[in-house]
Amino acid sequence: MSPDPDQLRLAPIVRVEEPNRTPLLLVIASSIEIGRDCAGVVLTEPALSRRHLTLEVHDGTVLVTDLGTTNGSTLGGEPLKPQHRLALGDTVRFGRCTLQLAAPAAVRGERSRSAPRTSVTATETVDLRATSIERVADAVLADPLSGPSEPDAGTVTVVFSDIEGSTTRAVELGDTGWMEVLEAHNTIVRRMLARHGGIEVKSQGDGFMLRFRSARSAISCMCDVQRALAAYAAAQPMNAVRIRAGVHTGEVILGDDGDIYGRHVIMAARISGEARGGEVLVSSLVREIVEPRGDVEFGPGRTVSLKGLGVEHLVHPVRW
């Protein structure tokens, strides 16, 4: 069931800061995890555990829980209690990251100074308007590029993917079931990524942004992901999920934090947004690059309008 709009307007907001990254403003309408590899907000800080903290609403306030992590979390220099009720002025530190309860006036001021959607609503149950692909793409747009160590990273192939209808599936499966499915999905993506020599650039929940040295390896990787998820669905029909993936090749800018930037990155995200569940959808350029060898088969192309990228574009599904 969709959250009540009034409930969202009244929901507490937590500000999360990570070094050299754009701060996140999290609307906490139910419960959300934060960690290095979790089902909620994924941060890149290496000192974090895979599942580090949970934030949840209780009687209109936010409860912070450290999930028994290796490096722990602190408040005022002291170890965080098993469960702490967050108050204005509290600063919880975990690794080099911090979180604080945001004052409503400060949130309004920050939003007014920012470009649209630079503040992130970050739970599957809160932002029903934004897909995981859109959240990852928005993170690229919101993260300012400053002092890239390698301004021209050359030509790479960029992939965006996420689970089709993830919000609906999360509700259907319940918290525990969804966590199991999400962990299986993320494990499959990362295993195939390692096999095909790709790099994970960003992830948000079930959404991934990946880069590869070649278009062929990107297609091979995502086709293997689709096949593995199909096998998983056959073995566990109740837990079946389908992903949609978009692939595009172009010159990008590499930031000193490992992120990539530029029009071609956004194009890959927009193509992913046009993909259907079970599809690996590629740009016409990617098809032109890989088709001559004859080992990749494509379905009929279709013309789509890609948000913010002007004219219509031809895209092609891969037959995997």
XYZ file of N, CA, C and O in Angstrom, residues 18 48 84 108 193 247 257 262 305 308 319:
44
model
N 28.836 11.477 4.052
C 29.969 10.599 3.769
C 31.059 11.470 3.149
O 30.752 12.335 2.321
N 32.729 0.571 7.044
C 31.385 0.122 7.410
C 31.241 -1.375 7.222
O 31.906 -1.991 6.378
N 19.205 3.687 20.108
C 19.234 5.080 20.570
C 18.135 5.881 19.898
O 17.954 5.799 18.683
N 14.366 22.653 4.416
C 13.771 23.513 3.388
C 14.827 24.408 2.758
O 14.853 24.610 1.551
N 29.688 -9.901 -12.543
C 30.520 -8.728 -12.786
C 32.003 -9.092 -12.670
O 32.822 -8.700 -13.512
N 22.329 -0.604 -21.712
C 23.754 -0.612 -22.027
C 24.039 0.461 -23.083
O 23.347 0.552 -24.100
N 37.002 9.851 -7.131
C 36.369 8.896 -6.230
C 35.907 7.641 -6.952
O 35.240 6.787 -6.372
N 29.053 12.354 -17.268
C 28.909 12.769 -18.650
C 27.615 12.314 -19.280
O 26.843 11.530 -18.709
N 11.912 7.953 -26.626
C 12.316 9.302 -26.244
C 13.011 9.211 -24.899
O 12.420 8.717 -23.936
N 15.548 14.307 -21.356
C 16.667 15.227 -21.282
C 17.708 15.061 -22.364
O 18.724 15.755 -22.362
N 18.808 -10.847 -27.444
C 18.188 -12.168 -27.237
C 19.189 -13.033 -26.495
O 20.173 -13.499 -27.059
